PDB file of C-alpha atoms in Angstrom:
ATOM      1  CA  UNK A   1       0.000   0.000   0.000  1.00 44.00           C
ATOM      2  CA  UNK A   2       2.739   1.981   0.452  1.00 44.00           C
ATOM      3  CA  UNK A   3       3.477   2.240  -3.107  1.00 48.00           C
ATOM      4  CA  UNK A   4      -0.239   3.351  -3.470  1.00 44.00           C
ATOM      5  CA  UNK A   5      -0.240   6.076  -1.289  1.00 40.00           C
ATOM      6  CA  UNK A   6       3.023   7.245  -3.127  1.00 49.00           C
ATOM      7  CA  UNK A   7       1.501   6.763  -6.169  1.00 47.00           C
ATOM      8  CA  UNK A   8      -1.767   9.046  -5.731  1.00 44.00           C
ATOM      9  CA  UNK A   9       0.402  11.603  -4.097  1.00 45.00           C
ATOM     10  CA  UNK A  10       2.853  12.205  -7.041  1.00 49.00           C
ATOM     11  CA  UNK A  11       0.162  12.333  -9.306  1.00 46.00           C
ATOM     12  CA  UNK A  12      -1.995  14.470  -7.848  1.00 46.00           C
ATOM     13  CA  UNK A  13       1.099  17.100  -6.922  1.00 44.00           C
ATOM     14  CA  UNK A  14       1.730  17.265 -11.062  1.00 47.00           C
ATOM     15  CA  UNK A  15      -2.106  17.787 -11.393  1.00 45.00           C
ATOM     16  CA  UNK A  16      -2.130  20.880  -8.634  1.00 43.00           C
ATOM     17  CA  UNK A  17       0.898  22.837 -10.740  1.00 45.00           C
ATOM     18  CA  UNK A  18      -1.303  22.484 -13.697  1.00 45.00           C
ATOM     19  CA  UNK A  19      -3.228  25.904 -14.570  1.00 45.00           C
ATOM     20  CA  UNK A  20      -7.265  26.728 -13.498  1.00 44.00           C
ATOM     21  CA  UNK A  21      -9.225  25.827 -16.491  1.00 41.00           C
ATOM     22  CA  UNK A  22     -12.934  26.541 -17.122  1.00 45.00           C
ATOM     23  CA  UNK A  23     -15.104  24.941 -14.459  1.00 72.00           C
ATOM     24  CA  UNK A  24     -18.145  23.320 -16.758  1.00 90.00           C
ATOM     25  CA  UNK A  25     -17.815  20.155 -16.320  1.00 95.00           C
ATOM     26  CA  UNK A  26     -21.584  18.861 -17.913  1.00 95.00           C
ATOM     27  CA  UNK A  27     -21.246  16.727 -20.973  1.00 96.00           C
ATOM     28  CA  UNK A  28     -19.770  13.602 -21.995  1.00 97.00           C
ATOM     29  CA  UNK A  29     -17.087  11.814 -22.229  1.00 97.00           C
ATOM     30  CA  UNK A  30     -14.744   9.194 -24.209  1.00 98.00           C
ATOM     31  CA  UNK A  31     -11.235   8.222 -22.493  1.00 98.00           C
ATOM     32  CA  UNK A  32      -8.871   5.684 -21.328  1.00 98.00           C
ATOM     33  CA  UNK A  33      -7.006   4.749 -17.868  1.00 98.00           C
ATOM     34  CA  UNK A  34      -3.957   2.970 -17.175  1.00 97.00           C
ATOM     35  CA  UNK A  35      -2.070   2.208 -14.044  1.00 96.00           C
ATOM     36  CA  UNK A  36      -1.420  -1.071 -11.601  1.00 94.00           C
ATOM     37  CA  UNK A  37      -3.427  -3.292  -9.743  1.00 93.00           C
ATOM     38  CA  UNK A  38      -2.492  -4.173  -6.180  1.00 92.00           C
ATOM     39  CA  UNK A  39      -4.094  -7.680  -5.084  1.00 90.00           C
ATOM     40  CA  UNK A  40      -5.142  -7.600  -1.269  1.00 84.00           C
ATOM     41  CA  UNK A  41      -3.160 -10.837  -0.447  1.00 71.00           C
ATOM     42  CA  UNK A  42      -5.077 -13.634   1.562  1.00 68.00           C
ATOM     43  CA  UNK A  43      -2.771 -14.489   3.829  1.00 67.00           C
ATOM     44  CA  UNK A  44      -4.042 -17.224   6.026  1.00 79.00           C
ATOM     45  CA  UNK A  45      -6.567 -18.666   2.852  1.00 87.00           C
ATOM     46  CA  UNK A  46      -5.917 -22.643   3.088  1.00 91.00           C
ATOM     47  CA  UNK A  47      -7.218 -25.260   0.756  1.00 94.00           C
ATOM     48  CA  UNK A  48      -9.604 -27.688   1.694  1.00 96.00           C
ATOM     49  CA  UNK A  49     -10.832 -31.454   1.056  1.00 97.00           C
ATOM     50  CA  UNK A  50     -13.674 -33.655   0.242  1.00 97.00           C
ATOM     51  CA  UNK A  51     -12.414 -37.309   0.694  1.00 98.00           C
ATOM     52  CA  UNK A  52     -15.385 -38.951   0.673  1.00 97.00           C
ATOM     53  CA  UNK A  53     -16.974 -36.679  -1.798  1.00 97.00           C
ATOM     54  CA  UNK A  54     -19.892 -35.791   0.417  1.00 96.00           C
ATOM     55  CA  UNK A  55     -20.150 -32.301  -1.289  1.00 93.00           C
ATOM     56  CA  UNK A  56     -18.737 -30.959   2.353  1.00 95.00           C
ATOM     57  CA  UNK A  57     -15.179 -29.563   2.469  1.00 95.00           C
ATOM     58  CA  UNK A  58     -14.897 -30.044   6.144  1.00 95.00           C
ATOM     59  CA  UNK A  59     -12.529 -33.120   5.825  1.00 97.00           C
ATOM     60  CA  UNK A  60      -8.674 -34.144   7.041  1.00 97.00           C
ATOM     61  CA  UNK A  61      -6.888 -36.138   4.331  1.00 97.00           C
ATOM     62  CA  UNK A  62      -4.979 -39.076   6.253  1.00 96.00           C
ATOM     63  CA  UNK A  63      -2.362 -41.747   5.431  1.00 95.00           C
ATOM     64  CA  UNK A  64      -2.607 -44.999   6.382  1.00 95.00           C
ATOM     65  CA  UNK A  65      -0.677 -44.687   9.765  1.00 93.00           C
ATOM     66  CA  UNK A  66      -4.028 -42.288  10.533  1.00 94.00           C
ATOM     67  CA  UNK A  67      -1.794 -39.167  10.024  1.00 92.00           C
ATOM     68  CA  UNK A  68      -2.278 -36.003   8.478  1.00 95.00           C
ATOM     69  CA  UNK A  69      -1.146 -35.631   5.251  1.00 95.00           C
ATOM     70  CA  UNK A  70      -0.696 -31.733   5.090  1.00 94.00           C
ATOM     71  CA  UNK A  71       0.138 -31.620   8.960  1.00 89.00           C
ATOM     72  CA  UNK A  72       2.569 -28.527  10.309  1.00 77.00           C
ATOM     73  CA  UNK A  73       5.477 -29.027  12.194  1.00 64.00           C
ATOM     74  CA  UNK A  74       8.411 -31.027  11.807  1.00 62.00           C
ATOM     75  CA  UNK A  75       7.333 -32.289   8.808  1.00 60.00           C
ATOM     76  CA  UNK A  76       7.252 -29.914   5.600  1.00 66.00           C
ATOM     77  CA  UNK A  77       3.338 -29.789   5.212  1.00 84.00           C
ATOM     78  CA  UNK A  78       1.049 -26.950   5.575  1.00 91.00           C
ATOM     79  CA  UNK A  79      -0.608 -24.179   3.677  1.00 92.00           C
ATOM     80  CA  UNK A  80       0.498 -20.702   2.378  1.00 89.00           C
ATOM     81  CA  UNK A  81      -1.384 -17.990   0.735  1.00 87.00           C
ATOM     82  CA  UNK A  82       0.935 -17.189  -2.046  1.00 88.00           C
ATOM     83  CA  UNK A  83       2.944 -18.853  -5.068  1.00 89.00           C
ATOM     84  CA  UNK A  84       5.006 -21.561  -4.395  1.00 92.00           C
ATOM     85  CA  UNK A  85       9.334 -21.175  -3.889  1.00 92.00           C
ATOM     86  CA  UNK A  86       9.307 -25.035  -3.685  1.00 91.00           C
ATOM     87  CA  UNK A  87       8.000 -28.412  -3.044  1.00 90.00           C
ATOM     88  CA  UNK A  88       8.043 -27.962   1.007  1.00 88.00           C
ATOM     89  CA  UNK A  89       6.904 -25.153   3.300  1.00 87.00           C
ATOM     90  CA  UNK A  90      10.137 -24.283   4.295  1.00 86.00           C
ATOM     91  CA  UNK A  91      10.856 -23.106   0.824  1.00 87.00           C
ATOM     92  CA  UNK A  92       8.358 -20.231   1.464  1.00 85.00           C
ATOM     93  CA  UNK A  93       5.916 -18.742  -0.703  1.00 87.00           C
ATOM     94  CA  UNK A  94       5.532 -15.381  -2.540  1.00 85.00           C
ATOM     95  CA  UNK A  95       2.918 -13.226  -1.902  1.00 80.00           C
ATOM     96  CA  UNK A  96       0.727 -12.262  -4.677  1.00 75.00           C
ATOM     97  CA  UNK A  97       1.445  -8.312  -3.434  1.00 65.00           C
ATOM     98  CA  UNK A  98       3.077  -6.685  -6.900  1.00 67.00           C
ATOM     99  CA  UNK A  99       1.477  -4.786  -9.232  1.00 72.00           C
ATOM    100  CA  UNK A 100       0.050  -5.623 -12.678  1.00 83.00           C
ATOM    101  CA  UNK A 101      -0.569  -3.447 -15.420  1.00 93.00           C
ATOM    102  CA  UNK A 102      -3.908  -1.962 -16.195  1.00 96.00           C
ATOM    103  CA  UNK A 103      -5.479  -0.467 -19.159  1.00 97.00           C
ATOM    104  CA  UNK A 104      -9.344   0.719 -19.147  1.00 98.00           C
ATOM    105  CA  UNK A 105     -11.531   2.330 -21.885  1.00 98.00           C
ATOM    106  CA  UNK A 106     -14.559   4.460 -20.460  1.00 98.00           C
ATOM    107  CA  UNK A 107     -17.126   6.518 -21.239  1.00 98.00           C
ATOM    108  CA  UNK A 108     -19.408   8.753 -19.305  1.00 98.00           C
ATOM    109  CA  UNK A 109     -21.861  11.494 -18.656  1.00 98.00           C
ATOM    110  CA  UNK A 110     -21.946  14.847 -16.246  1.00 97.00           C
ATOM    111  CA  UNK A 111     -24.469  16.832 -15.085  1.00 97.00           C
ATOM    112  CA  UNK A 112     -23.670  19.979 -12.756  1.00 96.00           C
ATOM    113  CA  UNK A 113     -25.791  21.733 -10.315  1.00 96.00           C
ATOM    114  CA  UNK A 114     -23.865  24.968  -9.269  1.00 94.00           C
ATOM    115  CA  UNK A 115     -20.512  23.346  -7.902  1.00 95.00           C
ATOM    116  CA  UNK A 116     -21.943  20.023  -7.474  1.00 97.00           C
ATOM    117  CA  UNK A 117     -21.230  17.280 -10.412  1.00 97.00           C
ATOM    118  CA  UNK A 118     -23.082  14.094 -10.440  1.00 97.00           C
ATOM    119  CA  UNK A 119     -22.688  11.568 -13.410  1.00 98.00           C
ATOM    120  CA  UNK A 120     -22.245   7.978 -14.640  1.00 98.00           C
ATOM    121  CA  UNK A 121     -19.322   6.273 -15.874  1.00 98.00           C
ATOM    122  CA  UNK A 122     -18.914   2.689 -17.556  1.00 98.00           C
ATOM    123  CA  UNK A 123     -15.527   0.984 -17.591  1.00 98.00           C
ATOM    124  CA  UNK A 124     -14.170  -2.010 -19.505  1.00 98.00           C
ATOM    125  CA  UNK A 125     -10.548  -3.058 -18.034  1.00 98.00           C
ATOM    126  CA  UNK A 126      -8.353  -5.578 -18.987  1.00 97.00           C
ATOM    127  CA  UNK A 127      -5.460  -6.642 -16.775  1.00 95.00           C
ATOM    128  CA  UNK A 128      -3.955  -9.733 -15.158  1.00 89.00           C
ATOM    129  CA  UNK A 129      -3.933  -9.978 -11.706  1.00 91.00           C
ATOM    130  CA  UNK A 130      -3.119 -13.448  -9.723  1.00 91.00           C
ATOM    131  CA  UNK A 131      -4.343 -14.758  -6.762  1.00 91.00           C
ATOM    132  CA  UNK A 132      -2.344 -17.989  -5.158  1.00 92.00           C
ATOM    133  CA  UNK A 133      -3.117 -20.099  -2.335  1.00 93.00           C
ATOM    134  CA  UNK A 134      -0.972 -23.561  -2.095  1.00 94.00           C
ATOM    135  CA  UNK A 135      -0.857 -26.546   0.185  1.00 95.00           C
ATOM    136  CA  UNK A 136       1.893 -29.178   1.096  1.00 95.00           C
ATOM    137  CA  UNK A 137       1.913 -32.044   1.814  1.00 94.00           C
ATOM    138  CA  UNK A 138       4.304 -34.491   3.861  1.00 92.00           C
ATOM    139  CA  UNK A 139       5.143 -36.578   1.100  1.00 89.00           C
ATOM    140  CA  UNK A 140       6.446 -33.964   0.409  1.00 91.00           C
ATOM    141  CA  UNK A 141       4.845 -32.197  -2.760  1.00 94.00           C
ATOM    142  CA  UNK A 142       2.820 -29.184  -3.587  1.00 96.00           C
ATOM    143  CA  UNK A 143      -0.900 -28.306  -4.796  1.00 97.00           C
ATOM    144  CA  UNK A 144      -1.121 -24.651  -5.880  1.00 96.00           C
ATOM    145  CA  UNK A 145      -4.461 -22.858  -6.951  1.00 95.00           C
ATOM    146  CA  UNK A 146      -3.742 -19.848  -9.092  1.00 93.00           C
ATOM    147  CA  UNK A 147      -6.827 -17.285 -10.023  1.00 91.00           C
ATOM    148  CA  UNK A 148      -6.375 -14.721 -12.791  1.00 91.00           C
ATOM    149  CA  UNK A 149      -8.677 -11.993 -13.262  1.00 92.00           C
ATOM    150  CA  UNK A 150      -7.945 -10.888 -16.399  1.00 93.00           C
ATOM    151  CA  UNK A 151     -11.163  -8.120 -17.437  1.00 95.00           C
ATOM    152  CA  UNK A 152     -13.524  -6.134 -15.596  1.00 97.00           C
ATOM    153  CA  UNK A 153     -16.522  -3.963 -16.704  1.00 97.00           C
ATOM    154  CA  UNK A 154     -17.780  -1.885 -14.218  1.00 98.00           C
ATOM    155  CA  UNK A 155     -20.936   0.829 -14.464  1.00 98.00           C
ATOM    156  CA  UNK A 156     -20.335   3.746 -11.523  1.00 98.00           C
ATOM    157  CA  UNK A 157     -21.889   6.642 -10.231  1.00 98.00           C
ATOM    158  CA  UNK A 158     -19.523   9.374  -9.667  1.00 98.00           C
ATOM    159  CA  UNK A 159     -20.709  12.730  -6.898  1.00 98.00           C
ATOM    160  CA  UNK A 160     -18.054  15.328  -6.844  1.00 98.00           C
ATOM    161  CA  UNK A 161     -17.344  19.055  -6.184  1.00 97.00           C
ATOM    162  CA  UNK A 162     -15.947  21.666  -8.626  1.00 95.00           C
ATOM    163  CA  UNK A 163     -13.341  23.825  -7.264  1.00 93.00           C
ATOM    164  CA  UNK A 164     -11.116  26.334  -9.142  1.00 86.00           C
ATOM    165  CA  UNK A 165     -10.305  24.348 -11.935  1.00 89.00           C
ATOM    166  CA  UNK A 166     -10.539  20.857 -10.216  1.00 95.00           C
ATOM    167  CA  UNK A 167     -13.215  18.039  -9.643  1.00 97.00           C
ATOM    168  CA  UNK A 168     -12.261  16.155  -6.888  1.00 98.00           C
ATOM    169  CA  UNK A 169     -15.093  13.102  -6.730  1.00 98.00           C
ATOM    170  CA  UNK A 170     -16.077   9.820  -5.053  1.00 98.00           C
ATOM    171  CA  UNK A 171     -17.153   7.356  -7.310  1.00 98.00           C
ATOM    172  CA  UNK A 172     -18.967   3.784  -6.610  1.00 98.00           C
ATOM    173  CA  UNK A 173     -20.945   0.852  -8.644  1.00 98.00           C
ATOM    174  CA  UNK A 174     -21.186  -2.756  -9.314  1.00 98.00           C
ATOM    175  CA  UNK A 175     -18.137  -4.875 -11.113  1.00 98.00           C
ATOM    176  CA  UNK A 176     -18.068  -7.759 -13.501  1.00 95.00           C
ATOM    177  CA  UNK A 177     -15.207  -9.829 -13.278  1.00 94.00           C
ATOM    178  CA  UNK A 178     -13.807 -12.743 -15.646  1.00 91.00           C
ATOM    179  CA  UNK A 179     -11.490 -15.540 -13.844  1.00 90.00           C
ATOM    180  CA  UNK A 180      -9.195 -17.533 -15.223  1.00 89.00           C
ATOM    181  CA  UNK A 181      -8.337 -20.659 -12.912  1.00 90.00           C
ATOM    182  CA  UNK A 182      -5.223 -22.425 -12.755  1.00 92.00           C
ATOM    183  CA  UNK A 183      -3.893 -25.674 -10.748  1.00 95.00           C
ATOM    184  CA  UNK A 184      -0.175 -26.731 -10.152  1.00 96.00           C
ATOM    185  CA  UNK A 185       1.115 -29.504  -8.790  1.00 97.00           C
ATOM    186  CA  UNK A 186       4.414 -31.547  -8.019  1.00 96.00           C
ATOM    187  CA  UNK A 187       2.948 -34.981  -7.323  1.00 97.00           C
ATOM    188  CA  UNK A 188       3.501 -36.795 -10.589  1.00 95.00           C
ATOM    189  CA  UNK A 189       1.393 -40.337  -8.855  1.00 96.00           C
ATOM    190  CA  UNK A 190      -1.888 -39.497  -9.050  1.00 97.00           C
ATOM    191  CA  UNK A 191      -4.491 -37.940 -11.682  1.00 97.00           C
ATOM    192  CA  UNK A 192      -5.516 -34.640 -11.144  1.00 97.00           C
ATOM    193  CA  UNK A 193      -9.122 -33.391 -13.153  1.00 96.00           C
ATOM    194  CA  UNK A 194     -10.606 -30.045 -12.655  1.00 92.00           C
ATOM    195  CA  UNK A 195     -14.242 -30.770 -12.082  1.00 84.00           C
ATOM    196  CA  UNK A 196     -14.728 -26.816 -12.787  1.00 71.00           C
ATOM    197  CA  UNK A 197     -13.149 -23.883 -14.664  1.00 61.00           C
ATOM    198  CA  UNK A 198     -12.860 -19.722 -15.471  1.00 58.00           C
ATOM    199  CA  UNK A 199     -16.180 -18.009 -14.073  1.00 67.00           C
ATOM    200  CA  UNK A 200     -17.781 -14.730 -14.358  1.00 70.00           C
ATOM    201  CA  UNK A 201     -18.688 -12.894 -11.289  1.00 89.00           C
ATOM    202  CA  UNK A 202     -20.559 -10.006  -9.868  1.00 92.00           C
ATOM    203  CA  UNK A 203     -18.880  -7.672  -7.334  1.00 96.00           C
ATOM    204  CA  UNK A 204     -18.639  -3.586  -6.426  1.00 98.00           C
ATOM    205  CA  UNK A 205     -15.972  -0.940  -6.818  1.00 98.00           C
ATOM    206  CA  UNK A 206     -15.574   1.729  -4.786  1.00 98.00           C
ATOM    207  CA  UNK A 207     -13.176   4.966  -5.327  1.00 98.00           C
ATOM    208  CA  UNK A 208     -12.462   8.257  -5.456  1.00 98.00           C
ATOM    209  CA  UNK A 209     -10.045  10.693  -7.640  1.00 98.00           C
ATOM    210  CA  UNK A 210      -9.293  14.245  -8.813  1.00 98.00           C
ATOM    211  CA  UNK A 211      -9.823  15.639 -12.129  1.00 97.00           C
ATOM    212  CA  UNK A 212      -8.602  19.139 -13.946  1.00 96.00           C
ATOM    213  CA  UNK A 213      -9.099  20.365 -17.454  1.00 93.00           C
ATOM    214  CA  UNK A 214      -6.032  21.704 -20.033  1.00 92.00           C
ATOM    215  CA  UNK A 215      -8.862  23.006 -22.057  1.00 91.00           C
ATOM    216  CA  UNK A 216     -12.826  22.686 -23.067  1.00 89.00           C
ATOM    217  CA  UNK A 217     -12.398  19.084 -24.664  1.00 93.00           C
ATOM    218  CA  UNK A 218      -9.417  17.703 -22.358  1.00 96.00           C
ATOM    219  CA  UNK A 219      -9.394  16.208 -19.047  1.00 96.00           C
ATOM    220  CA  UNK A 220      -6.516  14.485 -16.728  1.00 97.00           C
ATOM    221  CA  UNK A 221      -7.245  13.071 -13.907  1.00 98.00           C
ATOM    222  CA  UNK A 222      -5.446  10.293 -11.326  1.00 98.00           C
ATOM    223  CA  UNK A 223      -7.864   7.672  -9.511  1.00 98.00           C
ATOM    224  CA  UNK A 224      -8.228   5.056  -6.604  1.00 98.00           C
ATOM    225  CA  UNK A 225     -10.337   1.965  -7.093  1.00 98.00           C
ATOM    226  CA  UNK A 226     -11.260  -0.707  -4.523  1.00 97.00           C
ATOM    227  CA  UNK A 227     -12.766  -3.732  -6.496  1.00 97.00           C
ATOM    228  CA  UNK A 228     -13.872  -6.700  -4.718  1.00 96.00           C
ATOM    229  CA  UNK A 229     -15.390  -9.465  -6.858  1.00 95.00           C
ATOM    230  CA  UNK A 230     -16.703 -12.725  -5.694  1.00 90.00           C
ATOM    231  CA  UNK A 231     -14.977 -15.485  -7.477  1.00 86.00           C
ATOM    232  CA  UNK A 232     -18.360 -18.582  -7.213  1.00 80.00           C
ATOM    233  CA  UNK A 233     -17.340 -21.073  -9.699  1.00 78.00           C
ATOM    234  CA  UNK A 234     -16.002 -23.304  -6.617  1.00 83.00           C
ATOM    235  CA  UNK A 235     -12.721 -24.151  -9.216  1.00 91.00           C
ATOM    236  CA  UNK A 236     -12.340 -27.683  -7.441  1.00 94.00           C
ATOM    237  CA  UNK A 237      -9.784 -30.460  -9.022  1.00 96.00           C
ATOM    238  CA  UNK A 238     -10.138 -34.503  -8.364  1.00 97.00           C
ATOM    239  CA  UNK A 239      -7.135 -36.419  -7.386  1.00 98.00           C
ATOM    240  CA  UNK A 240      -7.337 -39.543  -7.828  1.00 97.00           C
ATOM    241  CA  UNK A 241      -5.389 -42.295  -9.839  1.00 96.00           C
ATOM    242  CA  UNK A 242      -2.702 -43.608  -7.629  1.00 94.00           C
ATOM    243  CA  UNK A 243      -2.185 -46.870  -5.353  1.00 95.00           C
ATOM    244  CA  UNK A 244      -5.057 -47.683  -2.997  1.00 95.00           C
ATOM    245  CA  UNK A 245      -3.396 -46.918  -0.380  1.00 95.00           C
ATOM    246  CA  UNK A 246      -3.166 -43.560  -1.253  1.00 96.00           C
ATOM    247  CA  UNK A 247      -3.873 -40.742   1.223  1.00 97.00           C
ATOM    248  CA  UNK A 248      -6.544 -39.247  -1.909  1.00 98.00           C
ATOM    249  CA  UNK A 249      -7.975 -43.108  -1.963  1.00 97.00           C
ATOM    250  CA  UNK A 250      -8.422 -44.325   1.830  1.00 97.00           C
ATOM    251  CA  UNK A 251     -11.982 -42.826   2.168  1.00 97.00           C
ATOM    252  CA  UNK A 252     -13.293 -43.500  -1.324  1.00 97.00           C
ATOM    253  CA  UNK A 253     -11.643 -44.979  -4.121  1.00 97.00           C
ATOM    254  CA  UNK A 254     -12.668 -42.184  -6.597  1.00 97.00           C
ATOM    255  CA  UNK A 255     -10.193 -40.001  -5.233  1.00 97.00           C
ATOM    256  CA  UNK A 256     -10.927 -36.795  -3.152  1.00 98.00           C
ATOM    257  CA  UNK A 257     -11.818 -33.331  -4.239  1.00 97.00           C
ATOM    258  CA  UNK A 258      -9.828 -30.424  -3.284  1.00 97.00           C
ATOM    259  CA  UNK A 259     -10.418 -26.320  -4.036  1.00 95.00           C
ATOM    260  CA  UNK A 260      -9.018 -23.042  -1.903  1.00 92.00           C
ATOM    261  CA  UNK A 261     -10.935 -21.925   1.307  1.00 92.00           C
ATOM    262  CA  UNK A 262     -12.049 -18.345   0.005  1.00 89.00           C
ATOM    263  CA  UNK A 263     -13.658 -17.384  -3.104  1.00 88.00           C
ATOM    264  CA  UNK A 264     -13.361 -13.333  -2.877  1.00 89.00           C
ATOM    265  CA  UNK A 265     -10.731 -11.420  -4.384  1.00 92.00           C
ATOM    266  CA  UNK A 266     -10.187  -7.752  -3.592  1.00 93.00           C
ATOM    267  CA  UNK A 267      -7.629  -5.492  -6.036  1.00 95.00           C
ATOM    268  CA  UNK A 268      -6.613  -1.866  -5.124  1.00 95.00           C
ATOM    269  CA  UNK A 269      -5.814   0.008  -8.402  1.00 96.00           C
ATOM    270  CA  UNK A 270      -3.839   3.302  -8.806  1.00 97.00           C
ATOM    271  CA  UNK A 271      -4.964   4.772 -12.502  1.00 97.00           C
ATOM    272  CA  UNK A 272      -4.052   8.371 -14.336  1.00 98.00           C
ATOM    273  CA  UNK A 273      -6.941   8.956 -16.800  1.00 98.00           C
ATOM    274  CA  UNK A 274      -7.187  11.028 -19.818  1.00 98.00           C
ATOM    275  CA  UNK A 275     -10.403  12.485 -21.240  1.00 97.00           C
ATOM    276  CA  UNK A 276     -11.954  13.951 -24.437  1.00 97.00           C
ATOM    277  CA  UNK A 277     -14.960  15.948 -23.901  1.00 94.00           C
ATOM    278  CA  UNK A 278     -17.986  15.875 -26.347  1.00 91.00           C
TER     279      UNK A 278
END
């Protein structure tokens, strides 16, 4: 976040030594927005199991001594909410903390009421932002669930407040995000079938930002988005395959079903924006 916060404040500095311009700000607008997405790492996100494939996620997968298969402590099993730096736990995991390019195309309307300016604005962004959560297991190997959201279109509301020659605003609406799912793993004994795949998903953004104009037709403008989106496909992969006495096999010999313990994913995004007036 700190890079955020640095972020906003450089660009809004360069947009304060810019000169007044005229303060009409009704009309509509075509433009584009680029910057970098920051994914709110889940730290503590697990994954969990179905080994008797019940439909409930609730359940410990065991080996044959009655022992946990993804157990902490001298053993290196265990979970991490991040990318992988090995087969084990003790090789760590990277967090899923840098930022990934963005690039949006928008278009909106503004009406003004004295100094008050109230509007719509719809947003289509592409971008590629990952999500990992990965587990370990004894043996030892490692199962790693990656989601990608790669495009978002968003319809806000935007409420702001002319003064001198800026608009500084608030701006909030619904998101719709696409996933992309992926599964890694280092166990090359048993099968592993994804049951599920990419999904589409509803969620909200929430932001605010500062805008000035060079002239009557062009705007510039930097801009903080919060976008949460609820990831529901339930991206869950089989393992199966394997000797009997496999941990996967014990409970039912179809295998067991595995996916990652939380399902939202929450981006902070630092944008400049550029404007044409119509």
């Amino acid at each position: 976040m700190t890079k955020t916060f640095a972020a906003v404040s450089t660009a809004a500095l360069a947009l304060v030594a810019m000169p007044a311009a005229a303060q009409d700000w009704q009309g509509g607008y075509l433009g584009i927005a680029g910057g970098y997405g920051f994914v709110a790492d889940e730290e503590n996100e697990t994954t969990v199991f179905d080994t008797n494939l019940d439909g409930t996620f609730n359940d410990t997968v065991r080996t044959t001594t009655g022992a946990d298969a993804f157990a902490t402590g001298p053993v290196p099993g265990g979970f991490c909410g991040g990318s992988p730096n090995d087969n084990n736990l003790a090789g760590g995991c990277e967090a899923d903390e840098d930022g990934e390019g963005e690039l949006s195309f928008r278009g909106g309307y503004d009406w003004q009421s004295g100094a008050m300016v109230y509007g719509l604005v719809a947003e289509y962004t592409m971008l590629e932002a990952s999500d990992t959560a990965t587990a370990f297991s004894i043996t030892p190997a490692l199962y790693s669930f990656e989601r990608n959201l790669v495009a978002v279109a968003a319809v806000r509301a935007r409420l702001g407040y002319a003064v001198g020659g800026f608009l500084p605003y608030a701006t909030a609406g619904v998101a719709y995000g696409t996933f992309e799912n992926e599964y890694n793993t280092s166990n090359t004994v048993n099968t592993f079938t994804p049951i599920s795949d990419g999904s589409e998903n509803l969620g909200f953004q929430v932001g605010a930002g500062v805008e000035t104009k060079v002239n009557d037709r062009i705007r510039l403008g930097v801009e903080y988005l919060y976008t949460s989106i609820e990831d529901d496909s339930d991206f869950t992969v089989r393992i199966a395959g394997g000797a009997a006495t496999s941990p996967f096999r014990l409970v039912n010999a179809n295998g067991t079903d595995q996916r990652r313990s939380a399902s939202d994913f929450d981006l902070h995004s630092v944008r400049f924006t550029v404007g044409l007036s119509f």
